[in-house]
Coordinates of C-alpha atoms and ligand atoms in Angstrom, one line a residue:
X43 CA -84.3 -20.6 4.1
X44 CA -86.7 -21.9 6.7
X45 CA -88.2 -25.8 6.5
X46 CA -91.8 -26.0 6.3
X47 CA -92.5 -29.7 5.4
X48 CA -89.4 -32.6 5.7
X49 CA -90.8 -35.8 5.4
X50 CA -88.0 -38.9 5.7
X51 CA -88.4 -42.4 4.9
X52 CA -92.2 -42.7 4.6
X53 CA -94.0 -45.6 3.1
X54 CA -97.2 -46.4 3.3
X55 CA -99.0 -50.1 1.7
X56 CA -102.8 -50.4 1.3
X57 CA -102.3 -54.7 1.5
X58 CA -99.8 -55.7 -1.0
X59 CA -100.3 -52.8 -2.7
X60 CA -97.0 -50.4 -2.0
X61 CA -98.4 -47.2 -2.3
X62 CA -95.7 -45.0 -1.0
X63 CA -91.8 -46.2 -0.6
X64 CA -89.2 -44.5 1.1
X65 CA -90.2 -41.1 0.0
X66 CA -87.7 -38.1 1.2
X67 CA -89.1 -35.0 0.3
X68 CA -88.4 -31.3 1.7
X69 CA -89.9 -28.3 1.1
X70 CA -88.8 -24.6 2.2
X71 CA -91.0 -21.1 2.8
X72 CA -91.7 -19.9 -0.5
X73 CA -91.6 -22.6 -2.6
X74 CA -94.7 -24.0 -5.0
X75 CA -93.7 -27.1 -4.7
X76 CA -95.1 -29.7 -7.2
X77 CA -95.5 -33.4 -7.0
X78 CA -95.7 -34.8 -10.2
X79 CA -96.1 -38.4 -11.5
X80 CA -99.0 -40.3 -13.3
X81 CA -101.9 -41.5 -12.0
X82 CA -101.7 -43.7 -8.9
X83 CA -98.3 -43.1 -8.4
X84 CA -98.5 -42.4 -4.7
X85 CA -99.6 -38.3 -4.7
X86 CA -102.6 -38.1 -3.1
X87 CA -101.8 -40.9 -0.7
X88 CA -98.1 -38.6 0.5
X89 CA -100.8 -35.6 0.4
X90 CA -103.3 -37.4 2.9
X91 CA -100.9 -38.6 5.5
X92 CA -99.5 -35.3 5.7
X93 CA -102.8 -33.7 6.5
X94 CA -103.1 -36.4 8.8
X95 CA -106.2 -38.0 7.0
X96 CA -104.2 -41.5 6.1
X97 CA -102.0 -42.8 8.7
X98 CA -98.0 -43.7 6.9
X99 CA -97.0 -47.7 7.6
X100 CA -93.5 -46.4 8.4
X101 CA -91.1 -43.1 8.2
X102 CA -91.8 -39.4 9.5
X103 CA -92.5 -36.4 8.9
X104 CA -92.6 -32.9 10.5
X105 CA -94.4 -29.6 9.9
X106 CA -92.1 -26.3 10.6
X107 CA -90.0 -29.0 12.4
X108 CA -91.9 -30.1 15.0
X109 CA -93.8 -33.5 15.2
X110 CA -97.8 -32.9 13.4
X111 CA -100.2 -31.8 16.1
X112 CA -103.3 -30.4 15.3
X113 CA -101.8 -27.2 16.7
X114 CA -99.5 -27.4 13.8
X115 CA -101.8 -28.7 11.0
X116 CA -104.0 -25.1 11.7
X117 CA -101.2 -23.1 9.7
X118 CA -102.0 -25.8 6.9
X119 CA -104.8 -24.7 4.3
X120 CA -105.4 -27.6 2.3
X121 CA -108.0 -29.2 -0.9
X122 CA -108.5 -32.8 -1.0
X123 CA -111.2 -33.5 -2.0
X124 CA -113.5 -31.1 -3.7
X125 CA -115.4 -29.8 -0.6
X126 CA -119.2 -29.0 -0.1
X127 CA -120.7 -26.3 -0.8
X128 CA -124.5 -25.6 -0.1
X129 CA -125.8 -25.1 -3.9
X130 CA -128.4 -22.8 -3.0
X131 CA -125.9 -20.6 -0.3
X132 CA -124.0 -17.9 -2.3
X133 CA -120.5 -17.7 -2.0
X134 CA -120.0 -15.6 0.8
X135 CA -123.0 -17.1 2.7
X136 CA -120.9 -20.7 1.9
X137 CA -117.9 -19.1 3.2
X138 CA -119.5 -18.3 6.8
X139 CA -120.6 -21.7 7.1
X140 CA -117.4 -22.5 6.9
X141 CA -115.9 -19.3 9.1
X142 CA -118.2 -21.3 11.9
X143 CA -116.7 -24.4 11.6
X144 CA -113.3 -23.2 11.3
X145 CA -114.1 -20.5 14.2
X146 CA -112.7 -17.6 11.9
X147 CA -113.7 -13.9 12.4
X148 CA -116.0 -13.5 9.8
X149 CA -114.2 -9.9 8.6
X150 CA -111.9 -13.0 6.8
X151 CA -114.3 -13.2 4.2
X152 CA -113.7 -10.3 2.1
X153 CA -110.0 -10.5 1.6
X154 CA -110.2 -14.2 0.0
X155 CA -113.1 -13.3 -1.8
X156 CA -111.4 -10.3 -3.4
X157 CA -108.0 -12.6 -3.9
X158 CA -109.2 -15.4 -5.4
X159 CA -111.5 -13.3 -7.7
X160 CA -114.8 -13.8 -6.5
X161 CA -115.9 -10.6 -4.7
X162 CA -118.4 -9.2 -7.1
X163 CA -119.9 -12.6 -7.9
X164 CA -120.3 -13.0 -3.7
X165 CA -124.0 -13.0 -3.7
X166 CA -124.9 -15.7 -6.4
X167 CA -125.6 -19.0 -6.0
X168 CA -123.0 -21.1 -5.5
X169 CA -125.0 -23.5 -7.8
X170 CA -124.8 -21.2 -10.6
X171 CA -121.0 -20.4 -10.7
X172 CA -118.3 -22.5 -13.6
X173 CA -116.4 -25.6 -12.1
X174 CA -113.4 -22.8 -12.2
X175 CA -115.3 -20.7 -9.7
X176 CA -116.2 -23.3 -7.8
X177 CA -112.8 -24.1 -7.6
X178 CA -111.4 -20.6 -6.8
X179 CA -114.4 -20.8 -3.9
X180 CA -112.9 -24.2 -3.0
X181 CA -109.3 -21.9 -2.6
X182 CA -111.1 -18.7 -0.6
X183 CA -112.4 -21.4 1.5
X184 CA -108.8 -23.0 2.4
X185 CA -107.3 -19.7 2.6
X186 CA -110.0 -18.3 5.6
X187 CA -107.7 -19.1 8.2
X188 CA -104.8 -17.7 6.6
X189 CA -102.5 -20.6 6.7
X190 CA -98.5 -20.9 6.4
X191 CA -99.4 -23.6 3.4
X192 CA -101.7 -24.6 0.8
X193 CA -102.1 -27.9 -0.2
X194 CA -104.3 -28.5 -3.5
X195 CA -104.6 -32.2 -5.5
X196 CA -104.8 -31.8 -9.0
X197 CA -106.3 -28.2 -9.1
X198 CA -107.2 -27.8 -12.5
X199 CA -108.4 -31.1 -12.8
X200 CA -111.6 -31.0 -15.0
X201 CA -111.3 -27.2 -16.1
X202 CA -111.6 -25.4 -19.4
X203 CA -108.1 -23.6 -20.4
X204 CA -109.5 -20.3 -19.4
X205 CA -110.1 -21.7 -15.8
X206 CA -106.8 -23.1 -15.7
X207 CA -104.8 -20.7 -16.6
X208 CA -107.4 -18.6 -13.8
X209 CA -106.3 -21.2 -11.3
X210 CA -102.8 -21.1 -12.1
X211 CA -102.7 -17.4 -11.8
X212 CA -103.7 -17.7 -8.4
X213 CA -101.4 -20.3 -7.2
X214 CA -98.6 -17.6 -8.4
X215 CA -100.2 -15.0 -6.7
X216 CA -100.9 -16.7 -3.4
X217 CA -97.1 -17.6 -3.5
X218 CA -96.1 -14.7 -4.1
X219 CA -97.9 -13.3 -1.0
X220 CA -95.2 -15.3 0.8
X221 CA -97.2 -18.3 1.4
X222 CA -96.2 -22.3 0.5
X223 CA -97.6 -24.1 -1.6
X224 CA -97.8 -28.3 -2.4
X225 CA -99.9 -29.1 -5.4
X226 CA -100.0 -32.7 -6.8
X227 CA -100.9 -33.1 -10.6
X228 CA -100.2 -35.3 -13.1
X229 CA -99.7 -32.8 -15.7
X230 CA -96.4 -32.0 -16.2
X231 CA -97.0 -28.7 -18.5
X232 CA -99.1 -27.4 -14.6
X233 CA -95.9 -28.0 -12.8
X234 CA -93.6 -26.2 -15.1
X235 CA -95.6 -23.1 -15.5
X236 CA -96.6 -23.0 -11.9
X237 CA -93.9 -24.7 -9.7
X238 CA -90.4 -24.0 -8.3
X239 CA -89.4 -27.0 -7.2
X240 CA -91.0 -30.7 -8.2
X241 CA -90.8 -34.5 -7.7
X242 CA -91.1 -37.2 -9.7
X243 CA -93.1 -40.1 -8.3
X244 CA -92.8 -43.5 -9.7
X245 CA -95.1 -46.4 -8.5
X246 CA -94.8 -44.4 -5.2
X247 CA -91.2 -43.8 -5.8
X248 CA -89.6 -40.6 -5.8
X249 CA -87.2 -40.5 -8.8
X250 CA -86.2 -37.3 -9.8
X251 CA -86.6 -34.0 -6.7
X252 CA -85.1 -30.6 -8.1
X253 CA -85.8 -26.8 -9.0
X254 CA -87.6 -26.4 -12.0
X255 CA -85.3 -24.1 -13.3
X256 CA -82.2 -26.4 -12.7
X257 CA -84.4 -29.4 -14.5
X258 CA -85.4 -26.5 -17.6
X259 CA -81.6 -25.3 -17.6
X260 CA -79.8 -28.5 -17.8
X261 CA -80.3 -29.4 -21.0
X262 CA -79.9 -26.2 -22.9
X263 CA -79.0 -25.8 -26.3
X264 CA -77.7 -22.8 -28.1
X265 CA -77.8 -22.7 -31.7
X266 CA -76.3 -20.0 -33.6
X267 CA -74.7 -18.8 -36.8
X268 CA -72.8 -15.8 -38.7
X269 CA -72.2 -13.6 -42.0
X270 CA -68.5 -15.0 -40.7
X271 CA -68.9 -19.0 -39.9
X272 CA -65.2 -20.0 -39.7
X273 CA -65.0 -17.4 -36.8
X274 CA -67.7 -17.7 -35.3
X275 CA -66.8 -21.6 -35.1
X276 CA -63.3 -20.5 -33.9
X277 CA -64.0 -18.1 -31.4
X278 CA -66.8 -19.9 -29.6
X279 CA -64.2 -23.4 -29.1
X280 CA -62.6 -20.9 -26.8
X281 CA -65.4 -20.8 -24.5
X282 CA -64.7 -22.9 -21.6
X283 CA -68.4 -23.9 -20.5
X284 CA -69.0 -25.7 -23.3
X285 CA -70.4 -29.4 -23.4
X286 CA -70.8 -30.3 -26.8
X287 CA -70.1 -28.6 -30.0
X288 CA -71.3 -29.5 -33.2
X289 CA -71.5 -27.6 -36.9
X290 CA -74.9 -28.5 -38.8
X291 CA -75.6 -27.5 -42.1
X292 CA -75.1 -23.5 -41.5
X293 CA -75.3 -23.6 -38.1
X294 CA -73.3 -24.0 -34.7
X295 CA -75.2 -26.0 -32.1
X296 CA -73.1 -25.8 -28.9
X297 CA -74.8 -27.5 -25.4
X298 CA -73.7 -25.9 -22.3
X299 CA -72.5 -26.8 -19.0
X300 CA -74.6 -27.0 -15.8
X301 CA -74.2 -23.7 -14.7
X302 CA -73.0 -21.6 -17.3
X303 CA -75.3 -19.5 -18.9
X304 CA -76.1 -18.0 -22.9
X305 CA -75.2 -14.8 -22.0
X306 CA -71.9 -15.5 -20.8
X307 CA -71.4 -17.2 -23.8
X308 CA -72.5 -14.5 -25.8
X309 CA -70.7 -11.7 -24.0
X310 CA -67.3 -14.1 -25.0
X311 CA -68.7 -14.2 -29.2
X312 CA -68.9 -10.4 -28.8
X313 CA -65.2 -9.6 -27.1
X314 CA -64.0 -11.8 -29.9
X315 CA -65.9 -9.3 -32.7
X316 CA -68.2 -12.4 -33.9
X317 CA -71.0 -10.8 -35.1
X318 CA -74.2 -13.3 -34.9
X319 CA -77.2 -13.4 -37.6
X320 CA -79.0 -15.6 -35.5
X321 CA -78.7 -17.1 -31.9
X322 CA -81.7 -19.6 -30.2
X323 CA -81.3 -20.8 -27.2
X324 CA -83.4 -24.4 -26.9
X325 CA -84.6 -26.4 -24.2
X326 CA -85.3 -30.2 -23.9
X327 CA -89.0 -29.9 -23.2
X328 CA -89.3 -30.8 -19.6
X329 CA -92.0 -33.2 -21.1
X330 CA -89.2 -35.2 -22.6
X331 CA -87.4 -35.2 -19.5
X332 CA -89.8 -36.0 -17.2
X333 CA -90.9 -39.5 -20.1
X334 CA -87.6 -40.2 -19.9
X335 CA -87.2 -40.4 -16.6
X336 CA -90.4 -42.4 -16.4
X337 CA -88.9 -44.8 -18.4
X338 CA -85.4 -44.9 -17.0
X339 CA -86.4 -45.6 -13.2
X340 CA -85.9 -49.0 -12.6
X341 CA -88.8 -50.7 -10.6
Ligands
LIG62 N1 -107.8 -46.3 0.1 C1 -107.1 -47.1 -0.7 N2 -107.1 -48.5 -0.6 C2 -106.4 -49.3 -1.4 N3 -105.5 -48.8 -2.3 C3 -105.3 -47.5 -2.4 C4 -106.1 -46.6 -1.6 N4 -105.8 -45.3 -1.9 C5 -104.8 -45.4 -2.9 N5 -104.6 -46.7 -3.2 C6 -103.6 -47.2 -4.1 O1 -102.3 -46.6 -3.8 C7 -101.6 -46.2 -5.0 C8 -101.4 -44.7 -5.0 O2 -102.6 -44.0 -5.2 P1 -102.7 -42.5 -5.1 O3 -101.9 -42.0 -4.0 O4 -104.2 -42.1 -5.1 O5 -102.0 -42.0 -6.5 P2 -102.1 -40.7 -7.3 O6 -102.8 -39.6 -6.4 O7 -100.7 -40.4 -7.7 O8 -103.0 -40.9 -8.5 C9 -102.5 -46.7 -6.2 O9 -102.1 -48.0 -6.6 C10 -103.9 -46.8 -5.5 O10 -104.7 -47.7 -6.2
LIG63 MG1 -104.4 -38.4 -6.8

């Protein structure tokens, strides 16, 4: 595992207002990292000031760790704010605008095109394409200088479902290209489908950091049942990873323990002959987790 982003003990106030508090956060190669919390809980403000837009009021942070130079920032590909396109520029004419500025080759062009989806539509109007193409412009454009890291705020924000799920896609695909991605959004649902890791800001608190798998796997419940009850209800008591246990009208419901998993469970069931007629394996909707923990976190 290799660092890309460790930021320790940043705060940052606008006034009274405490935007950011003592926000540890780190973020490895490979990871689509999501930060998640309601609206003006501090995401967009821990977004600028590692661009290096919004200057922090205390802590640090480093970029593959070394101390943020502009040197470092150029392996950074990042959306803000929704940039400026020239509405009467096509695509690919808006993209060398940008190639200028960013003093890219312009043989850059094609490859983003083509990844985010966009190559065939290159010679419109930039004026004429959906707010999802816009958007997947708004990625081409970050991605020209082929940067380490992707940074996007709320990147679905204001799209139909067909454009999110198009912008979600892409977020998978550019990570799986082996690049890093940060995303901020206050939609928990985008973070689950799309992210590896996440954290929880509060009031510009960070209370809850983890894998999203961990955070989906914690709470899972099995629920099962059997032509043969009484053994079924037998033989799973044996198994050793067990949490809770509980019989429910005709069915088992047995919780497991961080860690273990429904197979292994299921691989004991069958070396003790329990033959099931039904097994589901639940999990507390991260939604439910993530309200909860909303409503836990003291202030
Ligand atoms: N430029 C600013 N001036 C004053 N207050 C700000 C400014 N930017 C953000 N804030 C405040 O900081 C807090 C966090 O905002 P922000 O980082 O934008 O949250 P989020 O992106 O999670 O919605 C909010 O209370 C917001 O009102
Ligand atoms: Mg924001």
């Amino acid at each position: 595992m290799s660092t890309v982003l460790h930021i320790n003990n940043l705060s940052k106030n606008y006034g009274k207002v405490k935007a950011l508090q003592n926000l540890d956060l780190h973020v490895e190669k490979g990871n689509i990292y999501g930060l998640l919390g309601p609206n003006g809980s501090g995401k967009t403000t821990t977004l600028g000031i590692i661009l290096g837009v919004t200057n922090a009021s205390s802590g640090e942070y480093s970029w593959f760790g070394e101390a943020p130079t502009a040197q470092v920032r150029r392996k950074i590909g990042a959306i803000l704010e929704s940039p400026t396109f020239y509405p009467y520029l096509s695509g690919e004419q808006n993209l060398k605008v940008i190639c200028a500025i960013k003093q890219v080759p312009l043989t850059a062009i094609e490859p983003v095109l083509k990844m985010v989806n966009l190559f065939e539509r290159k010679d419109d109007p930039f004026k004429g394409y959906s707010l999802g193409m816009k958007q997947r412009l708004a990625i081409a454009s970050a991605m020209l200088a082929d940067p380490s890291v992707l940074i996007l705020d709320e990147p679905t924000n204001g799209l139909d479902p067909q454009g999110i799920a198009e912008i979600r896609e892409l977020i998978v695909s550019i990570a799986q290209s082996g690049k890093t991605i940060i995303l901020a959004s206050h939609l928990l649902d985008e973070v689950q489908k799309v992210c590896t890791h996440f954290a929880v800001l509060k009031r510009g608190k960070k209370i809850y950091a983890g894998s999203v798998n961990e955070a989906l796997a914690e709470s899972e419940t099995v629920e099962m049942s059997a032509p043969d009850m009484e053994a079924l209800l037998h033989r799973a008591q044996s198994f050793t990873h067990l949490k809770s246990f509980q019989h429910e009208n005709d069915k088992l419901v047995v919780k497991l323990e961080d860690g273990a998993n429904v197979s292994d469970l299921h691989k004991h069931l069958i070396e003790g002959n329990i033959v099931l007629n039904h097994l589901t394996v639940k999990r507390k909707s991260l939604e439910k987790q993530f309200l909860e923990l909303l409503a836990q976190a003291n202030d």
